[in-house]
Amino acid sequence: MIHSLFLVNASGDIFLEKHWKSVVSRSVCDYFFEAQERATEPENVPPVISTPHHYLISVLRHRIYFVAVIQSEVPPLFVIEFLHRVVDTFQDYFGVCTEAAIKDNVVVVYELLEEMLDNGFPLATESNILKELIKPPTILRTMVNTITGSTNVGEQLPTGQLSVVPWRRTGVKYTNNEAYFDVVEEIDAIIDKSGSTITAEIQGVIDACVKLTGMPDLTLSFMNPRLLDDVSFHPCVRFKRWEAERILSFIPPDGNFRLLSYHVSSQNLVAIPVYVKHNITFREGSSQGRFDLTLGPKQTMGKAVEAVLVSSQLPRGVLNANLNPSQGTYTFDPVTKLLTWDVGKINPQKLPSLKGTMSLQAGASKPDENPTINIQLKIQQMAISGLKVNRLDMYGEKYKPFKGIKYMTKAGKFQVRT
Amino acid sequence: MSASSAFNDEKGGSSSVGEPEYGHDPASGGIFSSDYKRHDDLKEMLDSNKDALKLEAMKRIVAMIARGKNASDLFPAVVKNVACKNIEVKKLVYVYLVRYAEEQQDLALLSISTFQRGLKDPNQLIRASALRVLSSIRVTIIVPIMMLAIKEAASDMSPYVRKTAAHAIPKLYSLDPEQKDQLIEVIEKLLADKTTLVAGSVVMAFEEVCPERIDLIHKNYRKLCNLLIDVEEWGQVVIINMLTRYARTQFLNPNINESLLEEGGGGDKTFYCSDEDEDEDEEKEKQAEVSALAKRKPYVMDPDHRLLLRNTKPLLQSRNAAVVMAVAQLYFHLAPKAEVGVIAKALVRLLRSHSEVQFVVLQNVATMTIKRRGMFEPYLKSFYIRSTDPTQIKILKLEVLTNLANETNISTILREFQTYIKSMDKDFVAATIQAIGRCATNIGEVRDTCLNGLVQLLSNRDELVVAESVVVIKKLLQMQPEKHSDIIKHMAKLTDNIQVPMARASILWLIGEYCEHVPKIAPDVLRKMAKSFTNEEDIVKLQIINLAAKLYLTNSKQTKLLTQYVLNLAKYDQNYDIRDRARFIRQLIVPTEKSGALSKYAKKLFLALKPAPVLESPFKDRDHFQLGSLSHLLNAKAGGYQELPDWPESAPDPSVRNVEVPEWTKCSSREKRKEKKVEKPFYSDSEGESGPTESADSEPDTGSGSESVSVSVESGSPSDSEESEESSESDEDEEEEEKEKKKKKKEIKQMQASESEQSSEDDRKRDRKIKEQKSNSESESDEDSESESSQSESSDTESEVEVKKKKKVSEPKPPSKPLKKEKKEMSLLDLDDFEPTPSPQVTPVNTFLSNSLVTDLEGLSLSDSVLSPATIAPSSALKNYELLHRITGEGLSVEYCFSRQAFSPDANMVAVQMHFTNNATSDTKNLHIEDVKLQSGMRVKEFAEIELLPAGEATTAVMGVDFCDSTQAANFQLCTHTRKFFVSIQPPVGELMRPVFLTENEFKKEQSQLMGMNEISENLTLDAKCRNEHAIVQRVTTAANLSRVPCGSDKECRFAGKTVTSGSLVLATVATKDEGAAQLTVNCEKMVIGTMLVKDLLLALTQ
């Protein structure tokens, strides 16, 4: 399975290596660097590279390449999924997963990697088990450790690996018992030039933060479970129960986790929360282009559209943009040609607009492509599909927990073609 | 790595001085400090007796290892701390040890004793971690120690330690492949482990050590399937992949049923024709038989195959992309076509994930779309490309869109492509143009549209776009050049502007190839090219020579000199390919005195009609690699890849998967057998046959061929069993024949004759025959009386009465006979599969059966005055299904049939009549059902425990199953006092309903309410023997438990029933037309039931 792991930063340096079987020379990464050079964009490095003796499978997260070295047949997704799990664990432990954070915590990283794989085969990937084995570093603990010389390694043995619910720690205790659920939906859409929707779908997740004492057994039911077309569960969810009754029944892991991700059935029409009026033109022969963009709310069910961020990759011929936003601020990066406009909240009475001119390379012919506009936005207290949680019940423990449910809608990959 | 980056690393390390692990180290301050000195310092710290210092040192050492720096010279100092009390120090020492043990083998041995001690620790976690580190130390000397440790750990009490043992197996194997045989033993042992913790790891070990030993899986197959959902996700992936391979070797291809079915049906017919007499009554019977056979013959999925598909399906909902992909490939490779569709949705969901996941999933989807386009068509829009996708994802999505394109969606796809062409990503634009070309070749309707679009692109400002278009246009034009001389002219003009060599070469080739379509332009182009010849790229030069040669052949007047000029230029070209080509062509086309025979054929050589290129997906035929595998992704065999085997022609013995008795039960059963030895004389007395000494030693499961009277003789050697099969077949004949009233005696004689041919010498058998005859006559007399009564009651044709009679026969006889006599008879009849009538011995069944008889009679009397054929539900020839084969059941064989009686304890249940035959030499006790595993909503009413089934005896019992109107199997364990057998009952859809009586008007009214989605109709051609009304009625009612509805028209037969659980109405109509054409219509609220019923009825009527 996974033979070795190399961590490569954006400038092409290997800053960490770990071997689970015999040592593979880091020169194997040269093949990776070659591929990296060939790729124009960092994300265009092929995830699977074949070399004479090894295969390199890599993922790019937070501008770090995680390059796994494989020697024989293994499902590529197996490795990719595992590498992402590693990154998620680092993020969970250090808050961020940057080169600096990894270098600062190199020993913890090493201990984690040691526990996560045995001879290249995943051993403990549940964050709850790992946290029992290796305590995440906190500022306080680091200080205490420095002074007293005590350790990050858990004193007690990892009993979680033995339990029937491997995702939950045993002996969890809280003074305030609380369970929060965030229903977050994202709209993926492609809107064409004329403003009609080419494709639109809603993907949602339910993220949970559960801090409950003991071994609670929760059930969560929806008012309209029929909306959910395709779902994937955290392993804690009892599948049979969902199949039969459309109720989520589970013993939750401790802390933050993703309970469910779902896709809303495509029969339902997707409400598009904003519309964009655009007029981006380049005239032949002139070194000027017009840029005119207006945003407005469309189907928002009376809720405010917030945190709107518009970004667009302008054609290479554009030298600079001289624009005037009616609200918010805009930036234009003349190197990457990326235009971003931080709009903020849309006020239906006074629609935000961004107008002005673009200066083009003199003499060059007009660019024949039109930029795509990507939009990010947030709508609080609403799930755009109309999904509603009916009730949340707890069994197995005596106390009364505090329960909270929050809805939010975001734009996912929301693109407007011009 | 270059020296400079090593230097960087160094700096990186020292720049993080602020962190605790470096904080106390004054030496790490600068890059000038030598490693040597620094290590001295570390050694000191390691030797100190303060844990804090040791920890500090270890942390720094680990940081060095992490950065890939050599710390091997610290080995002695570090290894001393292997027994350190501090857990973190210990762990870090382990990390160090595993990393460097290979280099310092001798010193590493010092640590071994610590781990050996750890292996004996009472705490399971310490045992596990000791084994883990011990097995990770790659030192050949300790192989025997590792082997011993693994063996011990494999039988540890703690599943966690066993899991660690499983992990250690591949480690040892890679260290010393010689140990394979011993390791396989351990694997075999661990495979039998029943805990989910171990399952994934041991299958992993299996895959690495002995993937070819598929035989080890047999006994664990069902267990693995059942555990699968609870195994951790990584283990699931490995198990699913392994089971895919396993299933390919053990089951039949679920998608070849059609052809098999035809062959099978035909063969049986001829068999019967030759075998039977020329009675005209036989005709009908034969049909019944054939239809019954046809039902048995078509592909029936092995229940184990079904089990795998069923148990993996929920995992499509896993959050782990690898698991989803594994299930998807399993379905793609193993599931019947109709069921593969379920994976599309899950795969499309993965497209939301990280781009690396998308990359892999799209590769697999691209392969799948070639074989099963329909599956992804509903998700077409999910493959639309966003400008933010990385290029490699865009190109894969394009591939999928191209594969999905067909006549109906091509216009939408082309509209999408139009937007893509405007993209800023030029690689992507080029790929889009290629994709348009492929759509145009695949779908004739849009070829002209695409061509026009591409021609427009020729005026694009971007040269790459133009070049790519030229290349694609060239390919398209090759398909129908006559029509498009304008385009060729247009392209000829482009030679002035386009600089991309490939495009120039393509244009020149086109002009040369179709020079007769552009006779005026072609020489001019050559003239221009001749001018610029020296400045062209090689590929263009070659095409110029090519063009010159072609023109010379067609139009030598105008181009002779030009050609000479070009060839002369080429003669002195730097590139030898070009020189070579020029020389070759000159010889070929310019006639000289020396020119050989070939020059005559020059025209044929150059102007031959070239076949149009086939634009194929690069993903074509990739599915010979197992999907989801690395090899599939690379389209090349990766090391250690296990080929996905082809389906076997005929299924290997499914009984190998039957689970063995655990050892302790075996022992106890032996003890019991001993007890039986004592009992035996009693039985043998009563039977008056078997010698006690003979049967005492005979193994019931192996059937060692001892001469004891019971069936072990039959189940023994293959020849015996063959014979028994034969005789069982002839018994079936008998069965049928018994039902014939008129010819019965003659037939019995005849049958006897044929029997005696086969196995006449056997006295016992002859005895049996006589008895049988007796019993036949008895049952017939019963029948007679009954049929008389019904005859007097019903005013119907004879055949229907006959049908009814058959039903009577197949029902157990009322327990009128004295028990003793019956028993005697059974013991004589013991020999084999004589099971036309379940024997009515057991009392609980009796009550039930007599009940049902009464209700039946009631029904008859009710119906008499009013009706007509309608109420009679002819359940002729109940089909028997095997529940437990006597070999797997170690002598106990169980068959079941759907008796079509109301199950009196619960009206919502389907009555399943089970027929137990004890073929073993020993008694079976306490037959009962345990551990019922059901789909949600299903229920089972178990039959009352059968306390004793003496050797050689048979009995029946009735159980009720509420299938919840689905054809899901009911799985349970059939337990005897010694053994447990996993069995399952799967109902054909026709048995999930019971007849209801409707009048014609009611029928029409109900039917009119079940229109639209609830109505399914199919046209069919009736089987030649099934063109009359009776035959149709008979076949339909055999296939499904429906009753006939009276009908005014003789062109239509109508049937009605209700599903057993929900009571939804099921209406079926067969409207016959001329020439055996017919239309079958089924109306049912439950669409699934309806669809399946249509399928079954179609089969019944057409075969």
mmCIF file of C-alpha atoms in Angstrom, chain A residues 256-387:
data_model
loop_
_atom_site.group_PDB
_atom_site.id
_atom_site.type_symbol
_atom_site.label_atom_id
_atom_site.label_comp_id
_atom_site.label_asym_id
_atom_site.label_seq_id
_atom_site.Cartn_x
_atom_site.Cartn_y
_atom_site.Cartn_z
ATOM 1 C CA ASN A 256 -17.136 18.500 15.364
ATOM 2 C CA PHE A 257 -18.054 16.177 12.556
ATOM 3 C CA ARG A 258 -20.006 16.049 9.321
ATOM 4 C CA LEU A 259 -23.123 14.056 9.947
ATOM 5 C CA LEU A 260 -24.560 14.000 6.494
ATOM 6 C CA SER A 261 -24.062 15.387 3.070
ATOM 7 C CA TYR A 262 -26.885 15.317 0.616
ATOM 8 C CA HIS A 263 -28.041 16.252 -2.792
ATOM 9 C CA VAL A 264 -31.484 17.684 -3.310
ATOM 10 C CA SER A 265 -33.476 15.853 -5.912
ATOM 11 C CA SER A 266 -33.138 17.507 -9.254
ATOM 12 C CA GLN A 267 -36.866 17.582 -9.948
ATOM 13 C CA ASN A 268 -37.212 20.481 -7.603
ATOM 14 C CA LEU A 269 -36.647 23.825 -9.213
ATOM 15 C CA VAL A 270 -33.721 25.589 -7.694
ATOM 16 C CA ALA A 271 -34.291 29.109 -6.545
ATOM 17 C CA ILE A 272 -31.541 31.367 -7.829
ATOM 18 C CA PRO A 273 -31.003 34.036 -5.176
ATOM 19 C CA VAL A 274 -29.350 36.740 -7.281
ATOM 20 C CA TYR A 275 -29.327 37.984 -10.805
ATOM 21 C CA VAL A 276 -26.472 39.698 -12.610
ATOM 22 C CA LYS A 277 -26.800 42.300 -15.301
ATOM 23 C CA HIS A 278 -23.600 42.575 -17.164
ATOM 24 C CA ASN A 279 -22.193 44.369 -20.102
ATOM 25 C CA ILE A 280 -18.565 43.597 -20.759
ATOM 26 C CA THR A 281 -17.399 44.639 -24.183
ATOM 27 C CA PHE A 282 -14.152 45.163 -25.968
ATOM 28 C CA ARG A 283 -14.170 47.263 -29.070
ATOM 29 C CA GLU A 284 -12.079 46.379 -32.088
ATOM 30 C CA GLY A 285 -9.243 48.757 -32.630
ATOM 31 C CA SER A 286 -9.622 50.719 -29.406
ATOM 32 C CA SER A 287 -7.535 50.127 -26.335
ATOM 33 C CA GLN A 288 -10.543 50.523 -24.110
ATOM 34 C CA GLY A 289 -13.147 48.091 -22.911
ATOM 35 C CA ARG A 290 -16.380 48.701 -21.070
ATOM 36 C CA PHE A 291 -17.174 46.926 -17.855
ATOM 37 C CA ASP A 292 -20.619 47.226 -16.374
ATOM 38 C CA LEU A 293 -22.012 44.916 -13.716
ATOM 39 C CA THR A 294 -25.148 45.177 -11.572
ATOM 40 C CA LEU A 295 -26.312 42.692 -8.979
ATOM 41 C CA GLY A 296 -29.816 42.270 -7.687
ATOM 42 C CA PRO A 297 -31.715 39.856 -5.445
ATOM 43 C CA LYS A 298 -33.981 37.380 -7.207
ATOM 44 C CA GLN A 299 -35.561 34.599 -5.148
ATOM 45 C CA THR A 300 -34.405 35.085 -1.610
ATOM 46 C CA MET A 301 -37.633 34.360 0.295
ATOM 47 C CA GLY A 302 -37.345 37.720 1.977
ATOM 48 C CA LYS A 303 -33.934 37.082 3.475
ATOM 49 C CA ALA A 304 -30.975 39.364 3.001
ATOM 50 C CA VAL A 305 -28.167 38.315 0.717
ATOM 51 C CA GLU A 306 -24.895 38.893 2.518
ATOM 52 C CA ALA A 307 -21.176 38.517 2.062
ATOM 53 C CA VAL A 308 -21.408 38.778 -1.675
ATOM 54 C CA LEU A 309 -18.086 38.473 -3.422
ATOM 55 C CA VAL A 310 -17.777 38.699 -7.179
ATOM 56 C CA SER A 311 -14.674 37.520 -8.939
ATOM 57 C CA SER A 312 -13.796 37.249 -12.570
ATOM 58 C CA GLN A 313 -10.793 36.204 -14.537
ATOM 59 C CA LEU A 314 -10.354 38.906 -17.171
ATOM 60 C CA PRO A 315 -8.737 38.118 -20.523
ATOM 61 C CA ARG A 316 -4.986 38.297 -20.788
ATOM 62 C CA GLY A 317 -5.128 41.362 -22.989
ATOM 63 C CA VAL A 318 -6.487 43.524 -20.175
ATOM 64 C CA LEU A 319 -3.799 45.739 -18.717
ATOM 65 C CA ASN A 320 -5.730 47.508 -16.052
ATOM 66 C CA ALA A 321 -9.218 48.268 -14.927
ATOM 67 C CA ASN A 322 -10.532 51.589 -13.802
ATOM 68 C CA LEU A 323 -13.821 50.882 -12.141
ATOM 69 C CA ASN A 324 -16.221 52.565 -9.820
ATOM 70 C CA PRO A 325 -18.179 50.442 -7.318
ATOM 71 C CA SER A 326 -21.402 51.802 -5.890
ATOM 72 C CA GLN A 327 -20.616 49.928 -2.708
ATOM 73 C CA GLY A 328 -17.830 47.725 -1.380
ATOM 74 C CA THR A 329 -14.310 47.612 -2.715
ATOM 75 C CA TYR A 330 -12.717 46.039 -5.746
ATOM 76 C CA THR A 331 -9.212 44.905 -6.584
ATOM 77 C CA PHE A 332 -7.621 44.007 -9.861
ATOM 78 C CA ASP A 333 -4.414 42.034 -9.983
ATOM 79 C CA PRO A 334 -2.613 43.037 -13.195
ATOM 80 C CA VAL A 335 -0.460 39.903 -13.067
ATOM 81 C CA THR A 336 -3.085 37.199 -12.701
ATOM 82 C CA LYS A 337 -5.796 39.423 -14.280
ATOM 83 C CA LEU A 338 -8.134 38.509 -11.475
ATOM 84 C CA LEU A 339 -10.815 41.008 -10.631
ATOM 85 C CA THR A 340 -12.497 40.699 -7.260
ATOM 86 C CA TRP A 341 -15.261 42.857 -5.928
ATOM 87 C CA ASP A 342 -16.235 42.561 -2.310
ATOM 88 C CA VAL A 343 -19.833 43.713 -2.375
ATOM 89 C CA GLY A 344 -21.055 42.888 1.116
ATOM 90 C CA LYS A 345 -24.799 42.980 1.610
ATOM 91 C CA ILE A 346 -27.183 43.567 -1.267
ATOM 92 C CA ASN A 347 -29.630 46.352 -0.588
ATOM 93 C CA PRO A 348 -32.722 45.766 -2.755
ATOM 94 C CA GLN A 349 -33.480 49.484 -2.787
ATOM 95 C CA LYS A 350 -30.077 50.474 -4.068
ATOM 96 C CA LEU A 351 -28.611 47.766 -6.201
ATOM 97 C CA PRO A 352 -24.817 47.477 -6.113
ATOM 98 C CA SER A 353 -23.026 48.080 -9.376
ATOM 99 C CA LEU A 354 -19.483 48.199 -10.682
ATOM 100 C CA LYS A 355 -18.899 50.328 -13.721
ATOM 101 C CA GLY A 356 -15.924 51.648 -15.581
ATOM 102 C CA THR A 357 -13.384 50.983 -18.254
ATOM 103 C CA MET A 358 -10.635 48.474 -18.842
ATOM 104 C CA SER A 359 -7.470 49.458 -20.618
ATOM 105 C CA LEU A 360 -6.208 46.939 -23.133
ATOM 106 C CA GLN A 361 -2.859 46.276 -24.603
ATOM 107 C CA ALA A 362 -2.343 48.807 -27.335
ATOM 108 C CA GLY A 363 -2.365 47.381 -30.798
ATOM 109 C CA ALA A 364 -3.488 43.933 -29.739
ATOM 110 C CA SER A 365 -6.677 42.647 -31.259
ATOM 111 C CA LYS A 366 -9.702 42.423 -29.057
ATOM 112 C CA PRO A 367 -9.905 39.343 -26.907
ATOM 113 C CA ASP A 368 -12.535 37.027 -28.284
ATOM 114 C CA GLU A 369 -13.412 35.384 -25.041
ATOM 115 C CA ASN A 370 -15.671 36.825 -22.421
ATOM 116 C CA PRO A 371 -14.865 36.391 -18.769
ATOM 117 C CA THR A 372 -16.943 34.220 -16.501
ATOM 118 C CA ILE A 373 -18.258 35.767 -13.325
ATOM 119 C CA ASN A 374 -18.063 33.732 -10.150
ATOM 120 C CA ILE A 375 -20.270 34.723 -7.285
ATOM 121 C CA GLN A 376 -20.081 33.883 -3.617
ATOM 122 C CA LEU A 377 -22.833 34.785 -1.245
ATOM 123 C CA LYS A 378 -24.479 33.829 2.000
ATOM 124 C CA ILE A 379 -28.054 33.816 3.139
ATOM 125 C CA GLN A 380 -28.548 33.268 6.838
ATOM 126 C CA GLN A 381 -31.395 31.381 8.479
ATOM 127 C CA MET A 382 -32.598 29.673 5.380
ATOM 128 C CA ALA A 383 -31.960 26.440 3.585
ATOM 129 C CA ILE A 384 -32.779 27.204 -0.005
ATOM 130 C CA SER A 385 -34.202 23.750 -0.687
ATOM 131 C CA GLY A 386 -36.691 24.245 2.122
ATOM 132 C CA LEU A 387 -35.291 21.387 4.173
#
